XYZ file of C-alpha atoms in Angstrom:
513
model
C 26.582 35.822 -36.571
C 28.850 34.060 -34.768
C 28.878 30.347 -33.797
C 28.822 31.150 -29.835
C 25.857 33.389 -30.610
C 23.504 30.965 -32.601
C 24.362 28.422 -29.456
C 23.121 31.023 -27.035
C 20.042 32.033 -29.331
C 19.443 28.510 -29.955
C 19.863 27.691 -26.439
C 17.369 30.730 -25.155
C 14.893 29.649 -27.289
C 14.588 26.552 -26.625
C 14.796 27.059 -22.952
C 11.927 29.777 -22.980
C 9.451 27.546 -24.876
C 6.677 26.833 -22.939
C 5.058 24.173 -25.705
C 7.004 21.582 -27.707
C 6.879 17.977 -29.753
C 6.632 15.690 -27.196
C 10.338 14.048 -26.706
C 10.511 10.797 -26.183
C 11.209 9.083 -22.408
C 12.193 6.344 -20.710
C 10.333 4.432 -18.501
C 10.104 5.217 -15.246
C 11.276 1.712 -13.425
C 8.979 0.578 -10.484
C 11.617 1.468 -7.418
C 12.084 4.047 -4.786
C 14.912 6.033 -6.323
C 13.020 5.727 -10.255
C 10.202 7.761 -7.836
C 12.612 10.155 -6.735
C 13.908 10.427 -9.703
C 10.963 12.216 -11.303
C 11.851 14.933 -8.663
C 15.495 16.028 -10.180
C 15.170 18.159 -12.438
C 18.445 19.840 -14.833
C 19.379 23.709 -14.095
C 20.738 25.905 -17.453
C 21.965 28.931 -16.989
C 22.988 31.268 -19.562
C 24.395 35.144 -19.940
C 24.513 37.245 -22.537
C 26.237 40.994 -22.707
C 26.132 42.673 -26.042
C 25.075 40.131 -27.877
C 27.825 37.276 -26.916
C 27.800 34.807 -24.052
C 29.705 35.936 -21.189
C 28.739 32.929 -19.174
C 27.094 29.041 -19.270
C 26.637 26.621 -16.528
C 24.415 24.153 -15.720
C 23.810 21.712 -12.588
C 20.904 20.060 -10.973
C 18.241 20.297 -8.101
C 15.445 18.392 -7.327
C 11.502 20.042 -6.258
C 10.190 20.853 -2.693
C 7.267 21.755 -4.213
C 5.461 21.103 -7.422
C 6.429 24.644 -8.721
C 9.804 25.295 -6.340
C 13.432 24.032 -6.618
C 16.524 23.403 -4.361
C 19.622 23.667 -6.099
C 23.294 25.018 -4.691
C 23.554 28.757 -4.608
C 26.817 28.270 -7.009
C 24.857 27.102 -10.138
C 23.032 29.998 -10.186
C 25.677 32.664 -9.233
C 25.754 34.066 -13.073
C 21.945 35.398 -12.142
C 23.562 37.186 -8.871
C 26.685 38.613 -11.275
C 24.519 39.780 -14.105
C 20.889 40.137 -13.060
C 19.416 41.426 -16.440
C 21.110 39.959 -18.606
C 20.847 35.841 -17.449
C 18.450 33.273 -18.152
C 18.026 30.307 -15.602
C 16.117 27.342 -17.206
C 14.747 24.023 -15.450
C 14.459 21.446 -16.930
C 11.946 18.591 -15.654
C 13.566 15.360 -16.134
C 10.246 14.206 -18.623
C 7.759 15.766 -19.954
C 8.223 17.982 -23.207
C 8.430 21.430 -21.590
C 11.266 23.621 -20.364
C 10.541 25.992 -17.955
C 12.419 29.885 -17.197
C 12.963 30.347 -13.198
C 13.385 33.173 -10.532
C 15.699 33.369 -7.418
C 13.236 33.103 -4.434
C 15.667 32.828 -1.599
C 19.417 32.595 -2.135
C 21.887 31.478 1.037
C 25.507 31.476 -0.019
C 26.959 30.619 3.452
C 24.823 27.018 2.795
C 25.190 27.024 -1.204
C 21.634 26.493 -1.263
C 19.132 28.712 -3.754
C 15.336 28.427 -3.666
C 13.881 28.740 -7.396
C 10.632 29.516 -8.564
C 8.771 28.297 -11.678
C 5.428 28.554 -13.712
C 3.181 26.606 -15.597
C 4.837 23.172 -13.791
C 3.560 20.350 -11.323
C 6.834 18.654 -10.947
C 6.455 15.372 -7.969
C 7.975 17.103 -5.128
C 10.951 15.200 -3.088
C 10.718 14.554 0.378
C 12.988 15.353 3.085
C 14.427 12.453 5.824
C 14.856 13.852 8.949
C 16.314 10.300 11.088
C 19.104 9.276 11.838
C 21.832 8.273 9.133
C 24.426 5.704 10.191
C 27.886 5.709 8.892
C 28.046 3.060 5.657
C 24.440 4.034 4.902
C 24.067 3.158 1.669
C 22.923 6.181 -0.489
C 22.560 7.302 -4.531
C 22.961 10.558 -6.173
C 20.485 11.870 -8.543
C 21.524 14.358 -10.908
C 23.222 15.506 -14.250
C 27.246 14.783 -14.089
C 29.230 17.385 -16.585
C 31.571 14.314 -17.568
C 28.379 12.442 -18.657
C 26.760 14.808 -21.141
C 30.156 15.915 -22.488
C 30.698 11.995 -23.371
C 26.849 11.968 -24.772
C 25.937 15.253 -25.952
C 25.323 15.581 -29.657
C 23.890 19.137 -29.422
C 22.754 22.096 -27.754
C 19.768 20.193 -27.348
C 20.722 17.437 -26.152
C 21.320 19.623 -22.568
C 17.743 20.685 -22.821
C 15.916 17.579 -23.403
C 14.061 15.889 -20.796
C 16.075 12.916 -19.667
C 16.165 11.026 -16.788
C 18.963 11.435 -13.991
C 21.952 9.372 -13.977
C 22.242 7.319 -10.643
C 25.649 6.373 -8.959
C 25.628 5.022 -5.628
C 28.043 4.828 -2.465
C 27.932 5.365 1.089
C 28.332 7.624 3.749
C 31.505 8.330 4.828
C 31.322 10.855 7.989
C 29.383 14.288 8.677
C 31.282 17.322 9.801
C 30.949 20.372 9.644
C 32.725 23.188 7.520
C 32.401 26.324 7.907
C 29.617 25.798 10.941
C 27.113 24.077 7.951
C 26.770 20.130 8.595
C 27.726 18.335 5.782
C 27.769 14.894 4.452
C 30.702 13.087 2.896
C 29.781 10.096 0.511
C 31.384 8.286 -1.961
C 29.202 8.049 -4.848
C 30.361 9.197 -7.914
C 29.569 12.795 -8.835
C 31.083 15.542 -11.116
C 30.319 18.673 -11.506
C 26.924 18.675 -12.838
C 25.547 17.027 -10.183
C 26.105 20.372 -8.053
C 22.275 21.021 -6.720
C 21.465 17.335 -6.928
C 19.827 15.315 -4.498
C 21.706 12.555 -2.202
C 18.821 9.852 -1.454
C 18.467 6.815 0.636
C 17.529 3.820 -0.493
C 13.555 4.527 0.012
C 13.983 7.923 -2.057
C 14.442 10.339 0.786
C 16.174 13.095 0.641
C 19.348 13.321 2.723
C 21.245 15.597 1.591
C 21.996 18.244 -1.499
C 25.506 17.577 -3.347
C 27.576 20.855 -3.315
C 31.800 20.194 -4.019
C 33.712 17.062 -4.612
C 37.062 16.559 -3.321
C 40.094 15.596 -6.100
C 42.337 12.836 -5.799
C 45.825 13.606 -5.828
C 48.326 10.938 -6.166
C 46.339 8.048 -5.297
C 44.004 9.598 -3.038
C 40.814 8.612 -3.102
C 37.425 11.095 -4.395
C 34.950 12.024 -1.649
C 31.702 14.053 -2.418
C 30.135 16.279 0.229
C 26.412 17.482 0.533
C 24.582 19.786 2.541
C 22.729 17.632 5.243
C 19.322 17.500 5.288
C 18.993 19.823 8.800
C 20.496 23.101 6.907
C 18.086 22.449 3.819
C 15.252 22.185 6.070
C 16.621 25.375 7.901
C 17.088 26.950 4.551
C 13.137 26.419 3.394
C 12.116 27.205 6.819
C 13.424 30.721 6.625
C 12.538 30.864 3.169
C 8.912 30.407 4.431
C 8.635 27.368 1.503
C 6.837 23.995 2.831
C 7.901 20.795 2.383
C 7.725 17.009 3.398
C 9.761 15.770 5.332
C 9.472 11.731 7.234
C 11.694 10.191 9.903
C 10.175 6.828 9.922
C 13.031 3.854 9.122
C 13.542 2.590 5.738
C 11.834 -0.511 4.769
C 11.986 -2.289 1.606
C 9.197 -3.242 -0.547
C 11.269 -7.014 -0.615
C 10.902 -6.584 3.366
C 7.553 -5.786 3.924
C 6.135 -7.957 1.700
C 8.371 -11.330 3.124
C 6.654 -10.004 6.197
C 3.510 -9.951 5.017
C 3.890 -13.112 3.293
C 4.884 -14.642 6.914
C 2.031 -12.830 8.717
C 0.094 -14.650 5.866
C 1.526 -17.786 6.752
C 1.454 -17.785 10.724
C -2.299 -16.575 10.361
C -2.874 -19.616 7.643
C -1.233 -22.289 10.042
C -3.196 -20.705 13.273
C -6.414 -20.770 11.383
C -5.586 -24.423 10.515
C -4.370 -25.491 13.860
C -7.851 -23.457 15.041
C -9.672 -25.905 12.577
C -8.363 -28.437 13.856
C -8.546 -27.815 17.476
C -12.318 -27.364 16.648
C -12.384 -30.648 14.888
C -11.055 -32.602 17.835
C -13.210 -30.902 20.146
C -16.024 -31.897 17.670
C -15.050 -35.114 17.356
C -14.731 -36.006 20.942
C -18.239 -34.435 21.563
C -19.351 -36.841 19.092
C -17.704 -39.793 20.532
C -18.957 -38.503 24.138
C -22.332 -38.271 22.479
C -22.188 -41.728 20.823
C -21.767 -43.601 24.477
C -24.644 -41.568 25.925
C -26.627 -42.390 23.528
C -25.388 -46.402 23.758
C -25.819 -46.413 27.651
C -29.266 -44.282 27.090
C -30.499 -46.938 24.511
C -29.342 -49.831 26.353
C -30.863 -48.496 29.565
C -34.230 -48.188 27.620
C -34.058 -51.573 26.308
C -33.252 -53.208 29.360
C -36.222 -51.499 30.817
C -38.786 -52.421 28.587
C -37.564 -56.205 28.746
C -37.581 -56.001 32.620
C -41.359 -54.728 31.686
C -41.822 -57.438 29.345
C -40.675 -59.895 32.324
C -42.672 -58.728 35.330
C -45.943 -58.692 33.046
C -44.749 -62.091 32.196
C -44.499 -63.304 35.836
C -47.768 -61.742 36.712
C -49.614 -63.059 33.586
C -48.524 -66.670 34.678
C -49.208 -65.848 38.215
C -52.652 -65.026 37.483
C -53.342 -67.950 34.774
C -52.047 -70.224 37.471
C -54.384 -68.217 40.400
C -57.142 -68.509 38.327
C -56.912 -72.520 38.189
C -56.614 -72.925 41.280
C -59.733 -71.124 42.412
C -61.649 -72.958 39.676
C -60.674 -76.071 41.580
C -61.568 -74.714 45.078
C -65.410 -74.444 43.168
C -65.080 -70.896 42.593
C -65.121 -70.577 38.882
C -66.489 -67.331 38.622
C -63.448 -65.803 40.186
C -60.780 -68.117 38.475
C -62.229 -67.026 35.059
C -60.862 -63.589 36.428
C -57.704 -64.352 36.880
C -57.245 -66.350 34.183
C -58.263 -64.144 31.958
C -56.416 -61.054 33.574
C -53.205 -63.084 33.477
C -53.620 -63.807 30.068
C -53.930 -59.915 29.315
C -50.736 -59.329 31.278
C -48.720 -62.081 29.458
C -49.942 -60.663 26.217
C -48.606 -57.185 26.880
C -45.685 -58.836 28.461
C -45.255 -60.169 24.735
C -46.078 -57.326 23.068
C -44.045 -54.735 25.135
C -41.190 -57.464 24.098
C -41.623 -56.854 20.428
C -42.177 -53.141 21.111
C -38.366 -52.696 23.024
C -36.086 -49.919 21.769
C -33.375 -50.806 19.719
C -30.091 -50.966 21.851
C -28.240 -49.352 19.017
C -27.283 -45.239 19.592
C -29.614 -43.167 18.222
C -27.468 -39.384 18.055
C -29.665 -36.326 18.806
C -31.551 -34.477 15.765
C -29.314 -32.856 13.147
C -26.383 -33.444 15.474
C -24.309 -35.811 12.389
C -24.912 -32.821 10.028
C -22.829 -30.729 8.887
C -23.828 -27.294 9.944
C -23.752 -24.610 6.953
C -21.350 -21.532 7.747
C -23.137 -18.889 7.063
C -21.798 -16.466 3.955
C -21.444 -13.004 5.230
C -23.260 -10.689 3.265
C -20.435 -8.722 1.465
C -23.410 -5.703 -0.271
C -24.690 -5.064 3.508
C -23.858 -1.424 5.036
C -20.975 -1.667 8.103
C -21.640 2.259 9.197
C -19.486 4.740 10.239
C -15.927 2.829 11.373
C -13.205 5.025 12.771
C -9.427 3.446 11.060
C -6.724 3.961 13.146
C -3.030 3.753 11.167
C -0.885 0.803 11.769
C 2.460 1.374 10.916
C 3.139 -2.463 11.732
C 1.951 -3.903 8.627
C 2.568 -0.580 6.606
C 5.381 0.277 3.907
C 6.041 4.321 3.883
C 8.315 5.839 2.212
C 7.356 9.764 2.020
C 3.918 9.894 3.550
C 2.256 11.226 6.731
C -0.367 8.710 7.208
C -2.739 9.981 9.613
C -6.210 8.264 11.095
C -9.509 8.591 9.210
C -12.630 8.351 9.726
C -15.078 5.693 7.157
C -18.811 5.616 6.811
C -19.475 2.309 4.771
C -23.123 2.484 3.317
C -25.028 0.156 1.285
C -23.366 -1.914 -2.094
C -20.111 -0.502 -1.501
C -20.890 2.908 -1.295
C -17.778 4.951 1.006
C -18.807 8.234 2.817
C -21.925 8.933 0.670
C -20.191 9.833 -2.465
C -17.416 6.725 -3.809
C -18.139 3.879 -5.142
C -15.830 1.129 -4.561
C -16.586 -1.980 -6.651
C -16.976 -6.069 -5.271
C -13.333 -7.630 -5.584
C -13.927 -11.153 -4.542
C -15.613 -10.062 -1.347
C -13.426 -7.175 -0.791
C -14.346 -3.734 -1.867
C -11.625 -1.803 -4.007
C -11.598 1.748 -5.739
C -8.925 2.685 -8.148
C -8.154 6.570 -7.563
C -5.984 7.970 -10.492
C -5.593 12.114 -9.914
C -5.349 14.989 -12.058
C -3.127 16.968 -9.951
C -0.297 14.376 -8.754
C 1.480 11.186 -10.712
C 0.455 8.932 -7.652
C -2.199 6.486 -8.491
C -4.084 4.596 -5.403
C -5.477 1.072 -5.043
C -8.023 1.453 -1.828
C -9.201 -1.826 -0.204
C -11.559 -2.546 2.554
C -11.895 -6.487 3.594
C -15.266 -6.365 5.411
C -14.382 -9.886 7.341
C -11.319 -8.150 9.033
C -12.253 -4.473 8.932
C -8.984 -3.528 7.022
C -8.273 -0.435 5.119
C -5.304 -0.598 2.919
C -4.031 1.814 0.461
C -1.498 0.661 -1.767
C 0.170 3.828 -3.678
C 2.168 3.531 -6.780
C 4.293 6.454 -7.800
C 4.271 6.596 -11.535
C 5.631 8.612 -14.472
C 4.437 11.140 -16.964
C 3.544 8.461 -19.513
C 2.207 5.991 -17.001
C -0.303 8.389 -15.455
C -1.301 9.646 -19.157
C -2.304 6.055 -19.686
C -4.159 5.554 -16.493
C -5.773 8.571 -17.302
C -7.227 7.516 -20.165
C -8.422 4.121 -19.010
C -10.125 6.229 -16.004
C -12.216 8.708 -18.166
C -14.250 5.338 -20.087
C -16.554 4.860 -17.320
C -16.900 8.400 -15.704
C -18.622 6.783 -12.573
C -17.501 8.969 -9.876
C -20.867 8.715 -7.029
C -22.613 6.324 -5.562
C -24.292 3.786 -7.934
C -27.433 0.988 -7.086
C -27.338 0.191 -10.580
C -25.033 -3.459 -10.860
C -24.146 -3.164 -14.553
C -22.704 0.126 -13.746
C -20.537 -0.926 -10.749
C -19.631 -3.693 -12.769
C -18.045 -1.658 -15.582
C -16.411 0.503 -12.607
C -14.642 -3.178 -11.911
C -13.668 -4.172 -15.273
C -12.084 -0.572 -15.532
C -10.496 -0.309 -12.239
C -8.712 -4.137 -13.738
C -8.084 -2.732 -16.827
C -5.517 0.140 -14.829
C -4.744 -2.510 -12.215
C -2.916 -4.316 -15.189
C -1.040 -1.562 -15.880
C 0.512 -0.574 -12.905
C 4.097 -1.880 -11.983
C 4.516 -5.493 -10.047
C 5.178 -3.459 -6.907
C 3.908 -0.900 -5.094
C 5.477 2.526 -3.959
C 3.750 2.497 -0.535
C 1.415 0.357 1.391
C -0.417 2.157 4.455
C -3.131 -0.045 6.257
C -5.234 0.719 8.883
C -7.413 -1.082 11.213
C -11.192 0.200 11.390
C -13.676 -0.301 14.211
C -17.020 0.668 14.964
C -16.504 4.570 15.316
C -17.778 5.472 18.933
């Protein structure tokens, strides 16, 4: 058997194995384009006529969908030329399986093909439909020739999950050859990247690289791409769905210095708000100190004037009551003496009896007053959220407005538990069916819903996995030990997850109508 031939065998075999030892990845790092990146996936194609290999070519494309991929109608011409007699393989880039693929839809005008695969749930890629600027930054994802020739050890080594090689540029211009927009860039391609995606810097999709241009005597090397408008034409009349945003890119650096600012400005009006209240406070209290002087004062003054007049009368009637014992009418001047005495012993005692001129401040009015700790376990009812893109970081979602029905100790919609987070309630939502995991937040004081999403790897979702299925709590729960456990696990994945998230989308919840 002939060299060629056990590469081809070798190659086939490998390619149409749905099982395998699990081969050894990377990991995925915590950015926009590493999220993309699990996307891209390598296309193998092979043909074989009488036992020898008449044909081998590989390229890249990236999914749409988690069991469809775009690639460039050229890498997979060998399955138009010899239809029974080629194999196309994808390959994911991690993971430990290879997959065999179908033509769907083929367009050779657009050098676009549509493929088809089974057994796979490969992150799809989404599509940006804004505008592009000339000098937009941009990055190519795919599998240069040049690089694997360099690197290759073995047939294997084309095979094996690996992930993409980035090179970055710019855009250069868009025209249009041939009446199919294109995009020329300057990142760095060869020819392996044929099928590839062309990204921005949030992961979108802006393009698919299709031909490169060659330098001749000093010229310079310019890729073009099939825009983003004739792939979305291309999947449209292909009947295939897909995701596609328009919304600007934002940075996860940008949003959260603008967050941290909104942090900031709320901080210094919530202390200038203090403080405005503890001038206000403090002048009341100064107001309420002179009232209360001038009241006490006042009072004081009053009883002495008392004090006084009983005095004057007291002496008027001692003296009275002498003078009519002189006249020979003691009877009477025993009277008056004695009644004058009376008076100038109340005059003496109302004396001793006088209010204190010092200010006395009203009841309770020099306490501090207690604020009153809101009750984070109480229900809040049915809220409707409304999306604020504002304070939000997307990337490739649709957010759209929900509806929340917050019941007693946390409980969301009659059927999640979310678990006490230092007064705000928080559920960790790791998936089966996507490598997204979610960190779900309501703050009861503010009535915000945030979702921060991370978009992980292969490996990274295996271990969340696993840290999920310890405490299988999945409804509503009374019992506190359990929704503690729920906490300590939902911490335990928390620590896992990269420093930054993929996406943050918040929304602002009111009493639903």
């Amino acid at each position: 058997m002939s060299r060629r031939m056990r590469f081809a065998r070798l190659l086939m075999a490998m390619l149409l194995a749905l099982t395998g030892v699990m081969l050894a990845t990377a990991p995925a790092r915590a950015d926009d384009i590493a999220s993309t990146a699990r996307s891209v996936v390598r296309v193998v194609t092979i043909a074989i006529v009488d036992q020898e290999v008449v044909g081998f070519g590989h390229g890249s494309g990236f999914a749409v969908g988690p069991n469809r991929i775009v690639t460039n109608a050229h890498v997979v011409e060998l399955a138009q030329q010899y239809p029974d007699n080629v194999v196309i393989g994808v390959v994911p880039s991690e993971g430990s399986k290879s997959y065999q693929a179908r033509v769907v839809a083929i367009d050779a005008k657009r050098d676009l093909a549509l493929l088809e695969i089974t057994g796979a749930r490969i992150p799809p890629a989404t599509l940006y439909a804004g505008p592009v600027d000339d000098s937009q930054g941009l990055v190519s994802l795919g599998y240069p020739g040049n690089i694997d020739r360099a690197s290759a050890a073995s047939a294997a080594d084309y095979i094996k999950p690996l992930a993409p090689v980035r090179s970055e540029g710019s855009l250069s211009a868009t025209r249009a050859v041939e009446g199919v927009q294109v995009l020329l860039h300057t990142a760095s391609i060869s020819r392996g990247n044929s099928g590839g995606p062309v990204i921005d810097r949030c992961g979108r999709v802006l393009g698919v690289n299709s031909a490169i241009t060659r330098g001749e005597e000093g010229d310079a090397n310019f890729a073009f791409a099939i825009a983003e408008s004739e792939v979305a034409a291309f999947l449209t009349q292909a009947k295939q769905s897909f995701s596609v945003v328009s919304n600007p890119c934002v940075s996860v650096e940008q949003r959260m210095s603008a967050d941290q600012a909104a942090d900031r400005a709320a901080l210094d009006a919530q202390a200038a708000a203090h403080r405005d209240a503890a001038a206000k406070d403090a002048a009341a209290r100064t107001q309420a100190i002179e009232a209360a002087r001038a009241d006490a004062e006042r009072r004081a003054q009053n009883f002495i004037a008392i004090a006084a007049l009983l005095l004057v009368l007291g002496a008027l009637g001692v003296g009275a009551g002498g003078l009519l014992y002189a006249k020979g009418k003691p009877r009477e001047g025993m009277w008056a003496a004695s009644g004058g005495g009376v008076a100038m012993l109340v005059a003496i005692i109302v004396f001793l009896l006088r209010p204190s001129d010092k200010p006395m401040l009203p009841r309770g009015f020099d306490v501090p007053q207690a604020t009153p700790t809101p009750d984070a376990l109480r229900p809040i009812g049915k809220m409707a959220c409304t999306f604020d893109g504002a304070r939000s970081r997307v990337t490739v979602s649709t957010p759209k407005d929900t509806d929340l029905d917050w019941g007693q100790d946390g409980c969301m919609n009659d059927r999640a538990q979310y678990a006490d987070d230092h007064g705000k309630w928080v559920r960790v939502l790791v998936p089966n069916d996507e490598q997204t995991v979610s960190v779900l937040e309501l703050d009861p004081a503010t009535r915000t819903y945030t979702n921060y999403r991370y978009f992980l790897s292969a490996a990274q979702m295996d271990a969340a996995r696993k840290l999920r299925s310890q405490v299988p709590l999945k409804a509503c729960s009374a019992d506190e030990q359990a929704r503690a456990a729920l906490a300590t696990q939902q911490q335990a994945i928390r620590a896992t997850l990269p420093p930054a998230y993929s996406e943050k989308l918040v929304y602002a919840c009111a009493a639903a109508k």
